[in-house]
PDB file of C-alpha atoms in Angstrom:
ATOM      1  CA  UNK A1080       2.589 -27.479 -26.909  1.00  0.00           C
ATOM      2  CA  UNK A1081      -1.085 -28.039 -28.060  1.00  0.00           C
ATOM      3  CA  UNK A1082      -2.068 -27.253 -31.688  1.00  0.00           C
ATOM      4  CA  UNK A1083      -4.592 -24.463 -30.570  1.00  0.00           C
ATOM      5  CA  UNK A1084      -1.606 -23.056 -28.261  1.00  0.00           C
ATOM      6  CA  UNK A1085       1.112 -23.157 -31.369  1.00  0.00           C
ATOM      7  CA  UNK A1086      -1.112 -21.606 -33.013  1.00  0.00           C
ATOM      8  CA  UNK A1087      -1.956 -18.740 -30.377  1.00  0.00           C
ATOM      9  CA  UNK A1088       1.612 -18.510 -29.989  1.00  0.00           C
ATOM     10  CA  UNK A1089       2.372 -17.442 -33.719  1.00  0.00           C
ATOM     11  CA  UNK A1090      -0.948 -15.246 -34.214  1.00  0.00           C
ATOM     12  CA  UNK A1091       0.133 -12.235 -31.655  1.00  0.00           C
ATOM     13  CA  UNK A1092       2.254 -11.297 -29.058  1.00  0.00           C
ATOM     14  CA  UNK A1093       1.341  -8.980 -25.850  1.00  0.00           C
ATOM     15  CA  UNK A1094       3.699  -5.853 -24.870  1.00  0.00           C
ATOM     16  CA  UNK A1095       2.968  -5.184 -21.244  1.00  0.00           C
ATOM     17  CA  UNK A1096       4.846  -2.829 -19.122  1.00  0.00           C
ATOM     18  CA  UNK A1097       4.318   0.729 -17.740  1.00  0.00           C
ATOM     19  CA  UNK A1098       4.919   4.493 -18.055  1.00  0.00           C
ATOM     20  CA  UNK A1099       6.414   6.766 -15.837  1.00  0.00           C
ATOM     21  CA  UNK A1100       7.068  10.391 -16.167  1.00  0.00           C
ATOM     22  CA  UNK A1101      11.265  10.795 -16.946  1.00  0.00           C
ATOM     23  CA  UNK A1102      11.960  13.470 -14.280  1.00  0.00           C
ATOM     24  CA  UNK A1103       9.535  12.232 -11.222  1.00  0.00           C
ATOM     25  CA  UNK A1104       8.989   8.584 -11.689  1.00  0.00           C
ATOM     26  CA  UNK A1105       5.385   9.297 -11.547  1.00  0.00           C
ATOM     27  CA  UNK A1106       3.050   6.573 -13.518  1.00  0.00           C
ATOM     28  CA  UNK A1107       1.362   8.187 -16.241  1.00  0.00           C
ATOM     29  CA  UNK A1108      -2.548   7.254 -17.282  1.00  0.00           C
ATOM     30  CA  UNK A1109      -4.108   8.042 -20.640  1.00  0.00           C
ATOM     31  CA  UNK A1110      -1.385   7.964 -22.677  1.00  0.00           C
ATOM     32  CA  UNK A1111      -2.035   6.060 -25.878  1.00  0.00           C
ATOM     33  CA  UNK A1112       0.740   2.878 -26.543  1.00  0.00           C
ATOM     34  CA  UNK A1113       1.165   2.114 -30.003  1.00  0.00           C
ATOM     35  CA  UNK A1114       2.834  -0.270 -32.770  1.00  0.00           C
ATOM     36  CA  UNK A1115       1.256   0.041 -36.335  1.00  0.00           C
ATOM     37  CA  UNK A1116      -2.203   0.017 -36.379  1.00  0.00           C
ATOM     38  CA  UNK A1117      -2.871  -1.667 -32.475  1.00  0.00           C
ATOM     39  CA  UNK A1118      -2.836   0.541 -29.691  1.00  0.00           C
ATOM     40  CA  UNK A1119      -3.607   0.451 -26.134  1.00  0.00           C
ATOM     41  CA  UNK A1120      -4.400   3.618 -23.001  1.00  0.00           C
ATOM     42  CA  UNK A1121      -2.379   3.204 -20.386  1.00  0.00           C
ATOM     43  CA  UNK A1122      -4.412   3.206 -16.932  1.00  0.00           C
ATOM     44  CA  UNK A1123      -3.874   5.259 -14.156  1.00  0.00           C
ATOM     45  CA  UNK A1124      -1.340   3.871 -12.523  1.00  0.00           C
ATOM     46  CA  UNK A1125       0.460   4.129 -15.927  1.00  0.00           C
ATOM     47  CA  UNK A1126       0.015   0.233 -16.514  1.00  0.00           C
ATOM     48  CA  UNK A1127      -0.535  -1.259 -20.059  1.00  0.00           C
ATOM     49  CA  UNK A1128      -1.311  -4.091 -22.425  1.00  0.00           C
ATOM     50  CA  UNK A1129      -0.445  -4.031 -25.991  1.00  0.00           C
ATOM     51  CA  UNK A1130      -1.574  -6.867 -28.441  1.00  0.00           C
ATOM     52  CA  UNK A1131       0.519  -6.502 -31.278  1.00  0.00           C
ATOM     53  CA  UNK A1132       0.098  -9.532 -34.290  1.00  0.00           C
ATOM     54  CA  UNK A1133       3.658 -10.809 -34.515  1.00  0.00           C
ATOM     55  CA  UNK A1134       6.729 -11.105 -31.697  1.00  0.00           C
ATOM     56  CA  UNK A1135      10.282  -9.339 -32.090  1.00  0.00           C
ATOM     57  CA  UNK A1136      11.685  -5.891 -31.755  1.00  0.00           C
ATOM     58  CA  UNK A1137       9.576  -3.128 -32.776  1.00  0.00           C
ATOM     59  CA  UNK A1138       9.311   0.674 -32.025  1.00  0.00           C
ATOM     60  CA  UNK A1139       6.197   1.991 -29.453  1.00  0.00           C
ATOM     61  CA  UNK A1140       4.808   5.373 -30.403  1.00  0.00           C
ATOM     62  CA  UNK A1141       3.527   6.854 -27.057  1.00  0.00           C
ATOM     63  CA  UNK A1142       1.826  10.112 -26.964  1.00  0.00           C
ATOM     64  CA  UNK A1143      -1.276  11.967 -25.066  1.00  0.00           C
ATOM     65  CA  UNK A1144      -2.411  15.658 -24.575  1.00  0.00           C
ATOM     66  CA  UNK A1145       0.697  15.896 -22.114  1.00  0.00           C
ATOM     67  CA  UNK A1146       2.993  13.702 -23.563  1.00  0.00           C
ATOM     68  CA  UNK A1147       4.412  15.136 -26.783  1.00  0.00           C
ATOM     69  CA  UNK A1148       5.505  12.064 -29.314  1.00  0.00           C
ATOM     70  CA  UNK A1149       8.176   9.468 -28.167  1.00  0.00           C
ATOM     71  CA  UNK A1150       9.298   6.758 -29.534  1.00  0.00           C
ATOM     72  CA  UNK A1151      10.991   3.481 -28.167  1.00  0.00           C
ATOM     73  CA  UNK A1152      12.445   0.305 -29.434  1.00  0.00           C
ATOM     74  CA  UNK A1153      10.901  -2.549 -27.512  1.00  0.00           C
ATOM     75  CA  UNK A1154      11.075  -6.368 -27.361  1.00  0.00           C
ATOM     76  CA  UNK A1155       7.169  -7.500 -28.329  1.00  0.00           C
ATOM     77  CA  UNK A1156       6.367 -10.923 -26.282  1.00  0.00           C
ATOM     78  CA  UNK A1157       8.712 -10.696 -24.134  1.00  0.00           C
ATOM     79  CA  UNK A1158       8.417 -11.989 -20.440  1.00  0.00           C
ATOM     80  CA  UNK A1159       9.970  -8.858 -18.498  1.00  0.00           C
ATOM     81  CA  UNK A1160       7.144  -5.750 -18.964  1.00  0.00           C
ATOM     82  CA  UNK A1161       9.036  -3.163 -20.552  1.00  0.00           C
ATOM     83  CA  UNK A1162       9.217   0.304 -18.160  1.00  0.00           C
ATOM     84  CA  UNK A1163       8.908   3.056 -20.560  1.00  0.00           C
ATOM     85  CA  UNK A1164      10.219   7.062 -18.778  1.00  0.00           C
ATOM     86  CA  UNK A1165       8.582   9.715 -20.944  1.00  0.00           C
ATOM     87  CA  UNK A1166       9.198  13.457 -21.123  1.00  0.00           C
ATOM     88  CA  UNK A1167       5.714  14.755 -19.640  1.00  0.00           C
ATOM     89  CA  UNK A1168       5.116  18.690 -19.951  1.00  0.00           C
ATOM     90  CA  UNK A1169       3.093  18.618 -17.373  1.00  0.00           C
ATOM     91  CA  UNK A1170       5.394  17.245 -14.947  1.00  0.00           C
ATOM     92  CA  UNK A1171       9.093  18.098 -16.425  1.00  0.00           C
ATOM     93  CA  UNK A1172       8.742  22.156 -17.714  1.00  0.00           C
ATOM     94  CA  UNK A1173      12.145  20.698 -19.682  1.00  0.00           C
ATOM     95  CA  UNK A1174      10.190  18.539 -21.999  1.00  0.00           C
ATOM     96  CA  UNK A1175       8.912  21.215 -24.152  1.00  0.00           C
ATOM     97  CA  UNK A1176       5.371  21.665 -25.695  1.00  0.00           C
ATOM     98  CA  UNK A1177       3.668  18.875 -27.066  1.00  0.00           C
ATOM     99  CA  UNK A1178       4.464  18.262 -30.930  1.00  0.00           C
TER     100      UNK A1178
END
């Protein structure tokens, strides 16, 4: 490994993955992906990218007008995306209103 990429390597680490509604399996766009202070918006076919400044587990905050406040442990840097299934109230009436 190159200096400049050992470096890289220890200054962040990317969460990438996707979000799909619990109950239909739908993907789920505008929903904002978060871990401290660095967030992302998922896209519409529920797809995001999270650059978070250090690797290891750590708990996603992911919430939008439809999707009341969930939280999720998750594995930062790693390989595998990570498939997060969210209670949407638009799309599962079980979920409840938003928080």
């Amino acid at each position: 490994m190159s200096g400049w990429s050992r470096f890289a390597a220890l200054a962040f680490a990317i969460l990438a993955g996707s979000i799909t509604d619990r109950t239909t399996g739908q993907p789920l766009g505008g929903v904002t992906v978060a871990i401290g202070a660095a967030h992302a918006v998922s896209h519409a076919d529920g797809s995001f990218r999270l650059i978070v400044p250090k690797a290891g587990h750590a708990v996603v905050s992911v919430s939008s007008d439809d999707v009341p406040p969930q939280q999720f442990p998750v594995l930062a840097g790693a390989k595998a995306p990570v498939r997060l299934h969210v209670c949407s109230t638009t799309l599962d009436y079980n979920c409840g209103p938003p928080q």
